[in-house]
mmCIF file with all atom_site columns, C-alpha atoms in Angstrom:
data_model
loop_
_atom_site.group_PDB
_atom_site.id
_atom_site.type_symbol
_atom_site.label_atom_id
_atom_site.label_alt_id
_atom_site.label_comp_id
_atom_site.label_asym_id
_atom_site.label_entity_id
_atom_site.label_seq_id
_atom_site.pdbx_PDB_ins_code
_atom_site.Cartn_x
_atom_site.Cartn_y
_atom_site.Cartn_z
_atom_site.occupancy
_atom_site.B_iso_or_equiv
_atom_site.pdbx_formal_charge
_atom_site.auth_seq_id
_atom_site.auth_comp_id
_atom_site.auth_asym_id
_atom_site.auth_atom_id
_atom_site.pdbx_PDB_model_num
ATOM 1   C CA . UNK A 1 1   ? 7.544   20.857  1.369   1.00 0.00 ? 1   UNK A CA 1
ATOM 2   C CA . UNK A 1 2   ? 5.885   17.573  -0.444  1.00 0.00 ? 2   UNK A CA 1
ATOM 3   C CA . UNK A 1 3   ? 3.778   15.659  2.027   1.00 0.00 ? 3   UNK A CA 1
ATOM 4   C CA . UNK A 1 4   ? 4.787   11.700  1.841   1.00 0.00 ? 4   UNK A CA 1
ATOM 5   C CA . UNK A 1 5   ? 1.975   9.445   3.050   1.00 0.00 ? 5   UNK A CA 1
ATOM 6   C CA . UNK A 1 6   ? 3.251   6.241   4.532   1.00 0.00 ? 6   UNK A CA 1
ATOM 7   C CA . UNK A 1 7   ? 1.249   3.016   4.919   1.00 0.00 ? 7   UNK A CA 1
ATOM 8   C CA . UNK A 1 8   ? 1.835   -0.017  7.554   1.00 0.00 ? 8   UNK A CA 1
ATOM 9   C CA . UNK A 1 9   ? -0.155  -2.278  8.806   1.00 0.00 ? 9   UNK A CA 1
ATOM 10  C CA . UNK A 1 10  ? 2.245   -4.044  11.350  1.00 0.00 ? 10  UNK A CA 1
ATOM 11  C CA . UNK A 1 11  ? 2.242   -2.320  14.869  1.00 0.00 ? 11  UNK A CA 1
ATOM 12  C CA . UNK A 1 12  ? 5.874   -2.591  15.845  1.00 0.00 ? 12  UNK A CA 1
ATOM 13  C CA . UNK A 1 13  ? 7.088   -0.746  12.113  1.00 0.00 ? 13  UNK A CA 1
ATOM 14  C CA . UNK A 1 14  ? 4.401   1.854   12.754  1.00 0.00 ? 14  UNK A CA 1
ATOM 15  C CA . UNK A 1 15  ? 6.107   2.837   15.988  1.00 0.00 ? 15  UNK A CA 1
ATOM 16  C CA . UNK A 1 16  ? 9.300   3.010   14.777  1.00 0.00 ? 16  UNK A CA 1
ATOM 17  C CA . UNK A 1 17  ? 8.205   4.990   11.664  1.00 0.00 ? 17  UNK A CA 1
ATOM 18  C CA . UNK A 1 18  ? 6.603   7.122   14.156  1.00 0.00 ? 18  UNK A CA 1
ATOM 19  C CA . UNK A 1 19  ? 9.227   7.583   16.292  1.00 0.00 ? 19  UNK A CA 1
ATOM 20  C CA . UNK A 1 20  ? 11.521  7.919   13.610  1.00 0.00 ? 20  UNK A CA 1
ATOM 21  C CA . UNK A 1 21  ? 9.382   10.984  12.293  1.00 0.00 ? 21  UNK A CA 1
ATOM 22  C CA . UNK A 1 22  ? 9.125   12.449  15.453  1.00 0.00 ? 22  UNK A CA 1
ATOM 23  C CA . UNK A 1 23  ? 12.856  12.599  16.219  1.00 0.00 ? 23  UNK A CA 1
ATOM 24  C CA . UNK A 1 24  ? 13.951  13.668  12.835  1.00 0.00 ? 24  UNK A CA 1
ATOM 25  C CA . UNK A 1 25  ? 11.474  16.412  12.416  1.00 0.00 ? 25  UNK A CA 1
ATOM 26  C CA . UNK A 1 26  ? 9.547   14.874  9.725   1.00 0.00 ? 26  UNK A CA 1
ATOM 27  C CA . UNK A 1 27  ? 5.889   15.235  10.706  1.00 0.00 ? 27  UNK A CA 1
ATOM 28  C CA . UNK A 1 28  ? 6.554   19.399  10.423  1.00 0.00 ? 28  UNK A CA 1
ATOM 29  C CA . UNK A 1 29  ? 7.845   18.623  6.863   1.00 0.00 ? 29  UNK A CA 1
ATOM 30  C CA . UNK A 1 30  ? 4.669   16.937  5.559   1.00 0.00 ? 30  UNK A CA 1
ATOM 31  C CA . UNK A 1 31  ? 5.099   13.111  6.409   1.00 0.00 ? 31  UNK A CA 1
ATOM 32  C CA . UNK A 1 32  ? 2.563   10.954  7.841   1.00 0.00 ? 32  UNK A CA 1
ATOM 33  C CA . UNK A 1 33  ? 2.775   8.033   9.129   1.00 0.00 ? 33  UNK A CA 1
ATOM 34  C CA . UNK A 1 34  ? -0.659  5.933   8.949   1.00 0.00 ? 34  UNK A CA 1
ATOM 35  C CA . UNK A 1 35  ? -1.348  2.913   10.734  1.00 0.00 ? 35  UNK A CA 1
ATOM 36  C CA . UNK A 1 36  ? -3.669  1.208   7.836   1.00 0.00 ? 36  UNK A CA 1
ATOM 37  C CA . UNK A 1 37  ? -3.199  -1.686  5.325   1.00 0.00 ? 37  UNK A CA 1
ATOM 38  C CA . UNK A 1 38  ? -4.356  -0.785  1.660   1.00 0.00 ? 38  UNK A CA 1
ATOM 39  C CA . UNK A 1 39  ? -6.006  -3.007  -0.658  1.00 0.00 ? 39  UNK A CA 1
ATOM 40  C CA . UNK A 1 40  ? -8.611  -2.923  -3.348  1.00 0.00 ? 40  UNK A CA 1
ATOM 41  C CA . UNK A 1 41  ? -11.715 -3.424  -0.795  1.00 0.00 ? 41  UNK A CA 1
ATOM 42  C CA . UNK A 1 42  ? -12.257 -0.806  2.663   1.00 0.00 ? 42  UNK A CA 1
ATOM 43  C CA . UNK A 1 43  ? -12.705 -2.735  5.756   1.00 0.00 ? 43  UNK A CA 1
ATOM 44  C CA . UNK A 1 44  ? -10.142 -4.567  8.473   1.00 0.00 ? 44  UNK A CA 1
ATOM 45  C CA . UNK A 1 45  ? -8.450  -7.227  8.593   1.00 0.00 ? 45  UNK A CA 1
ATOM 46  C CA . UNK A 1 46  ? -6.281  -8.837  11.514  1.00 0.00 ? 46  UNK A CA 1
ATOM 47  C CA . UNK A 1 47  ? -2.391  -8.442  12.050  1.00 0.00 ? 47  UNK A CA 1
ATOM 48  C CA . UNK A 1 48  ? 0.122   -10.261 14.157  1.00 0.00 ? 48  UNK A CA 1
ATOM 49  C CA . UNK A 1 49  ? 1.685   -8.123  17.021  1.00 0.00 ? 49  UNK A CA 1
ATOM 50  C CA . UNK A 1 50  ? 4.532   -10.383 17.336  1.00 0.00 ? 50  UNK A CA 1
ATOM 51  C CA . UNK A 1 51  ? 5.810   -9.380  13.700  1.00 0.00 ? 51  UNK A CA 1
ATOM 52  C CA . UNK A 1 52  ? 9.267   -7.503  14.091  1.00 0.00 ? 52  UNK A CA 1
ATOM 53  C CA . UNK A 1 53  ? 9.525   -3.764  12.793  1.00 0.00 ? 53  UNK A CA 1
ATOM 54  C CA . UNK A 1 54  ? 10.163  -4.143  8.920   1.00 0.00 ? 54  UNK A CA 1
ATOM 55  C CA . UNK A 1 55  ? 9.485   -7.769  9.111   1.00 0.00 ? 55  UNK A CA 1
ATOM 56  C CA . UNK A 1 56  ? 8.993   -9.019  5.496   1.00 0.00 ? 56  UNK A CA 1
ATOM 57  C CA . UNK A 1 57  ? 6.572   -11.262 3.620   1.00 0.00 ? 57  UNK A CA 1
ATOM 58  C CA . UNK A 1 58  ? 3.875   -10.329 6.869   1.00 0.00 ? 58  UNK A CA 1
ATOM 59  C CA . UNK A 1 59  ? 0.464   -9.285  4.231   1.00 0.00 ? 59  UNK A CA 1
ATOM 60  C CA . UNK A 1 60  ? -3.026  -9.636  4.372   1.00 0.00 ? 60  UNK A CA 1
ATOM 61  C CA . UNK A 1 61  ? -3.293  -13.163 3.654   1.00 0.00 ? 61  UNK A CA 1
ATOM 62  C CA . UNK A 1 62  ? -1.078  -14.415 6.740   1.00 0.00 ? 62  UNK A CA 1
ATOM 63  C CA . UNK A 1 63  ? -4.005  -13.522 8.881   1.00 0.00 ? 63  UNK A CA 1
ATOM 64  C CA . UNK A 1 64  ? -6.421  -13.995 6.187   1.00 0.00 ? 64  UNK A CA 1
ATOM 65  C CA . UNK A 1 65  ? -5.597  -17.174 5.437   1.00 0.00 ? 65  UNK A CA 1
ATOM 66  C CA . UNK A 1 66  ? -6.052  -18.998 9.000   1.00 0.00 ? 66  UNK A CA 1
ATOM 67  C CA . UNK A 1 67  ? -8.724  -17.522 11.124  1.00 0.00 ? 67  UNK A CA 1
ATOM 68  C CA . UNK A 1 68  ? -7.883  -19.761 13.622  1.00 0.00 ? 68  UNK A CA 1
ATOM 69  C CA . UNK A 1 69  ? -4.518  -18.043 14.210  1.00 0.00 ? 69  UNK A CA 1
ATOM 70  C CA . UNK A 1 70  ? -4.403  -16.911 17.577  1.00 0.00 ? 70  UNK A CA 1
ATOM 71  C CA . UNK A 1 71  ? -1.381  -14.745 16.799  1.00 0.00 ? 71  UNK A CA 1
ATOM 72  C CA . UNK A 1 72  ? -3.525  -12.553 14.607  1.00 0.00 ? 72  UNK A CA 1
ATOM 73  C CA . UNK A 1 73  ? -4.620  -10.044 17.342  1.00 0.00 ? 73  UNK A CA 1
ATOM 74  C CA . UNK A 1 74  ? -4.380  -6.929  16.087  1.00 0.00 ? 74  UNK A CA 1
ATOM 75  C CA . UNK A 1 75  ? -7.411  -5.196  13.710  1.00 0.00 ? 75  UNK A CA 1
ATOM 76  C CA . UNK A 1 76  ? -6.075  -2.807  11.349  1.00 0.00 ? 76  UNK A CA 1
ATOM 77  C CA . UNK A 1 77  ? -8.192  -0.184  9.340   1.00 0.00 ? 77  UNK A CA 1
ATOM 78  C CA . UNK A 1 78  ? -7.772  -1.424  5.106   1.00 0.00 ? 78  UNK A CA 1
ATOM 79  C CA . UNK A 1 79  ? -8.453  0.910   2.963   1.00 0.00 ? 79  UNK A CA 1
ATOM 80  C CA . UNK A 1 80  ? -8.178  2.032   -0.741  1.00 0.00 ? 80  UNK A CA 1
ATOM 81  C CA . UNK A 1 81  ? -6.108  4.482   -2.200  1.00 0.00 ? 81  UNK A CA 1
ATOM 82  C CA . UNK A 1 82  ? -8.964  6.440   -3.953  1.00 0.00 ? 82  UNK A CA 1
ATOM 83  C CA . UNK A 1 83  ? -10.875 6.609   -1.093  1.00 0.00 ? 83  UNK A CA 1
ATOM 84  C CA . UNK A 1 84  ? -7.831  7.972   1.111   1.00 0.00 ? 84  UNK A CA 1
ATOM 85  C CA . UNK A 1 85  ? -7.133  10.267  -1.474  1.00 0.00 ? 85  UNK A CA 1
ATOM 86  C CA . UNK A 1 86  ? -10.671 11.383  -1.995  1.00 0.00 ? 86  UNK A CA 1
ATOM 87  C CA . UNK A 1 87  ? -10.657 12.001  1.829   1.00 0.00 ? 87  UNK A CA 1
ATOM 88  C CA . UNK A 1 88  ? -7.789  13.968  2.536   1.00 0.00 ? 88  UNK A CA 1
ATOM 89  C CA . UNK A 1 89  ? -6.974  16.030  -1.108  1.00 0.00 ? 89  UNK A CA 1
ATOM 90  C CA . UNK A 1 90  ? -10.447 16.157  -1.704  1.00 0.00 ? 90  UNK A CA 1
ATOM 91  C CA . UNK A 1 91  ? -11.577 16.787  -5.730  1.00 0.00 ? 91  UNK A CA 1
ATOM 92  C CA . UNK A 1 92  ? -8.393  18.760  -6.060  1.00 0.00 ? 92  UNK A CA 1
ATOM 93  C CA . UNK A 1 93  ? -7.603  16.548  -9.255  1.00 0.00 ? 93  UNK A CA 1
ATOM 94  C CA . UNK A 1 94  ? -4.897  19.027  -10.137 1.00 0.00 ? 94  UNK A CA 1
ATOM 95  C CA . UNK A 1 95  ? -2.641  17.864  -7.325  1.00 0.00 ? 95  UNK A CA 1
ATOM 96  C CA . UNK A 1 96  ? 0.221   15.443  -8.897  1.00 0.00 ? 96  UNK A CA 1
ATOM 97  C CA . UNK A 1 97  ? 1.031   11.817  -6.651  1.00 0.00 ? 97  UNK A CA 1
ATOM 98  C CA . UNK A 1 98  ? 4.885   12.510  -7.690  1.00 0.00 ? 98  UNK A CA 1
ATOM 99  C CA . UNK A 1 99  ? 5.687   8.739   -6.678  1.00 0.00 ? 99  UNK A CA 1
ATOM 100 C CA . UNK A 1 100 ? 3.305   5.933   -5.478  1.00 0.00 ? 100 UNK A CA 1
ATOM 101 C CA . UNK A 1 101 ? 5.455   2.897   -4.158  1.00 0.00 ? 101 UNK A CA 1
ATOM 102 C CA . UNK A 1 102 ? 3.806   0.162   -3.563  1.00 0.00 ? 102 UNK A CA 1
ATOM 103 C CA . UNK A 1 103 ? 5.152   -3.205  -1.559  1.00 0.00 ? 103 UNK A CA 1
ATOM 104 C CA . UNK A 1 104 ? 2.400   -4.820  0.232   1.00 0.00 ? 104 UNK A CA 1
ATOM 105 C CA . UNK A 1 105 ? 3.721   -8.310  -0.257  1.00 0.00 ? 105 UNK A CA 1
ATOM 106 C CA . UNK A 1 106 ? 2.266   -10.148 -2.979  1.00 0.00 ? 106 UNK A CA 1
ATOM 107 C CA . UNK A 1 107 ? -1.256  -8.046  -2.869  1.00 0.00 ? 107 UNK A CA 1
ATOM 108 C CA . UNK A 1 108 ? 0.530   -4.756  -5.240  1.00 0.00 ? 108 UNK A CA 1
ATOM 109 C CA . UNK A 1 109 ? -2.631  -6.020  -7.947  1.00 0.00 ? 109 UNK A CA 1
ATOM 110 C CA . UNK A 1 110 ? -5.179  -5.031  -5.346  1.00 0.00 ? 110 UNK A CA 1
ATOM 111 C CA . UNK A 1 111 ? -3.924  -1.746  -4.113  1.00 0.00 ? 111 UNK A CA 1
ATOM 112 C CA . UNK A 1 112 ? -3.513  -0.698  -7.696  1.00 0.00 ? 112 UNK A CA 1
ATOM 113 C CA . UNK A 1 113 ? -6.932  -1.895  -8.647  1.00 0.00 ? 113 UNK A CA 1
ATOM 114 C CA . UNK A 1 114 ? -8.528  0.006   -5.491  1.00 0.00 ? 114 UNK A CA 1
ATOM 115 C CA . UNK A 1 115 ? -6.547  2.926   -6.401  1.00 0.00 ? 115 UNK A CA 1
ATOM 116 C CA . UNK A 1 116 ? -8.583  3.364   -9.498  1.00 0.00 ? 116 UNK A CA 1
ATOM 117 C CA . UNK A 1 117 ? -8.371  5.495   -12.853 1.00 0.00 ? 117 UNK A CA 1
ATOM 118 C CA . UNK A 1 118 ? -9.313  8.726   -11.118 1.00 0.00 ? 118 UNK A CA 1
ATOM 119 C CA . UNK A 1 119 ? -6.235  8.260   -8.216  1.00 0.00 ? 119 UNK A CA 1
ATOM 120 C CA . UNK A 1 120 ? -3.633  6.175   -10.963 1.00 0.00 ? 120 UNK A CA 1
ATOM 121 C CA . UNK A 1 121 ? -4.016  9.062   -13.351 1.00 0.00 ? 121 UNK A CA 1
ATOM 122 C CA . UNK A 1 122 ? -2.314  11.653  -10.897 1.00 0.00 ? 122 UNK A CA 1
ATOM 123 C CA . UNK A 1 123 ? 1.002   9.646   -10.439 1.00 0.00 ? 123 UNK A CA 1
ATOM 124 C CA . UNK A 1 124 ? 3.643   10.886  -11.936 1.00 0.00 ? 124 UNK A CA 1
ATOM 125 C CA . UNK A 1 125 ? 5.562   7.475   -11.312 1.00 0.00 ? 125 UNK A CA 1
ATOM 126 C CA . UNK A 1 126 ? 4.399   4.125   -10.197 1.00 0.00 ? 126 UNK A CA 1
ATOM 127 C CA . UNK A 1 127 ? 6.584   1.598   -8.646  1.00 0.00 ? 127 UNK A CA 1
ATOM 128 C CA . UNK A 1 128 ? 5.259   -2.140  -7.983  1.00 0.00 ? 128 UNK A CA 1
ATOM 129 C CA . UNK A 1 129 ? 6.595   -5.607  -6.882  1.00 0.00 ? 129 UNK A CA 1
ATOM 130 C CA . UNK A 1 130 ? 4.949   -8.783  -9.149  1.00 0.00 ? 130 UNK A CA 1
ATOM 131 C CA . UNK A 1 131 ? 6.095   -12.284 -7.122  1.00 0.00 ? 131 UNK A CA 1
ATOM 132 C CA . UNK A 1 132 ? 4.358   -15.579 -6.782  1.00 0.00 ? 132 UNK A CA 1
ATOM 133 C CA . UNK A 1 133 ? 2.793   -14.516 -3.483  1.00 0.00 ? 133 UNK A CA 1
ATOM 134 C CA . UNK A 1 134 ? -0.762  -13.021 -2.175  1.00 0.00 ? 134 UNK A CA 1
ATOM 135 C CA . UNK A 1 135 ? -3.152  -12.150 -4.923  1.00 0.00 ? 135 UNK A CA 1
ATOM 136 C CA . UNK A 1 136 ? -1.249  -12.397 -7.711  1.00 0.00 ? 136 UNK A CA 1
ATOM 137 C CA . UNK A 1 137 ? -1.388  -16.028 -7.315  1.00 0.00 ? 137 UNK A CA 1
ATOM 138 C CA . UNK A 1 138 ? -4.761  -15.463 -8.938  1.00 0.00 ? 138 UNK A CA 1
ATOM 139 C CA . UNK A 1 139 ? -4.203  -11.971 -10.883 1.00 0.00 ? 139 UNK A CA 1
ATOM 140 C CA . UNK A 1 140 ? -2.045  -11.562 -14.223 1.00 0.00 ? 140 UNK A CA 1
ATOM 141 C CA . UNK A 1 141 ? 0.404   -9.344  -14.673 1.00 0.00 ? 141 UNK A CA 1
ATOM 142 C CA . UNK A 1 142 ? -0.344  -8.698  -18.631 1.00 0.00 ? 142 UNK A CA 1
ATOM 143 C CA . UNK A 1 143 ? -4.232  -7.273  -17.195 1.00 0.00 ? 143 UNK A CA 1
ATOM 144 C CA . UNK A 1 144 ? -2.541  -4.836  -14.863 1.00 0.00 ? 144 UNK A CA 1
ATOM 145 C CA . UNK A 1 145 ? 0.116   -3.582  -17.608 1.00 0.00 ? 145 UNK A CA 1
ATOM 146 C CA . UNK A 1 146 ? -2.702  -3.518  -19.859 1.00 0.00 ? 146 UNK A CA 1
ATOM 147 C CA . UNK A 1 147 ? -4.682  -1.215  -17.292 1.00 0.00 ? 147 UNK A CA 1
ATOM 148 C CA . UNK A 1 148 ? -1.706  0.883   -16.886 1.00 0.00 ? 148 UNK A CA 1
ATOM 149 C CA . UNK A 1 149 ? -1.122  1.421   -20.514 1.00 0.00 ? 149 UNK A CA 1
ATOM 150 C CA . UNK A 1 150 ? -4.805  2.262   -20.763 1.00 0.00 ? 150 UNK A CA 1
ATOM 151 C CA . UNK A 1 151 ? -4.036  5.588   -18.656 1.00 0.00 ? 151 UNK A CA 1
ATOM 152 C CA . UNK A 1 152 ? -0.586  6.043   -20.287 1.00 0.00 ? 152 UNK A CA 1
ATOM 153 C CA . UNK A 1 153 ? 2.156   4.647   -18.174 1.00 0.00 ? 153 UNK A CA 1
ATOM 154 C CA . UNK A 1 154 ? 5.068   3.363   -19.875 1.00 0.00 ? 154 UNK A CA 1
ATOM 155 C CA . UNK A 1 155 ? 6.137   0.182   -18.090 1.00 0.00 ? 155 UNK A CA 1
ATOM 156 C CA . UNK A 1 156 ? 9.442   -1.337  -17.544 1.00 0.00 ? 156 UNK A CA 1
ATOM 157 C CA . UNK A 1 157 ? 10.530  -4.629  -15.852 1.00 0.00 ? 157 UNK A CA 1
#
């Protein structure tokens, strides 16, 4: 039994995941299915309710970007990794993150950054996208490899 901690911010994916879960058996086996976006800051931020289940290039700066967005109408929870893994393993830094997966649309940097050395260090793998979209429009990838490589991932691309 290895718990798997799944993050969505978009209302309609969440309910399938849920669902999903549910049926199969899942939530008995350890996964959970959170209703949160995660970033490198704690806080919310706003959502469209429109957006399809698995809809894809829907992150924070959609929303973000155009307060004036009247399809924005959902507030989501954001939070960062440490603190969700401070909250729920506690300072049990012996457990292992066996994979952390990470595609949050062009904001990968952030989650990353707001996971921290503490959280980063327990992965035993670490899977990322790097595009031209959300943050790292403004982040490089070299600094986040370099961060990495300070807590000794090997990184491929």
């Amino acid at each position: 039994k290895v718990p798997v901690h799944c993050f969505d911010p978009v209302p309609a994916t969440v309910k399938k995941l849920q669902t999903a879960n549910r049926n199969l058996g899942y939530e008995a086996k350890g996964y959970k299915v959170i209703h949160a976006a995660v970033s490198n800051v704690t806080g919310v931020d706003y959502f469209q309710s429109k957006s399809r289940p698995g809809h894809e290039n829907g992150g924070l700066g959609n929303c973000r970007n155009d307060v004036r967005n009247v399809e924005c109408d959902v507030q989501v929870q954001v939070l960062t990794l440490a603190d969700y893994v401070k909250e729920h393993f506690g300072g049990n830094d012996s457990s292992s993150i066996h994979i952390l997966q990470i595609d949050v649309e062009g904001y990968d940097a952030d989650v990353l950054l707001g996971a921290g050395k503490d959280v980063l260090e327990r992965v035993e793998y670490l899977e990322f996208e790097y595009n031209w979209m959300g943050s790292w429009k403004n982040q490089h990838l070299y600094d986040v490899i370099e961060m990495l490589d300070d807590i000794d991932f090997t990184c491929y691309w």
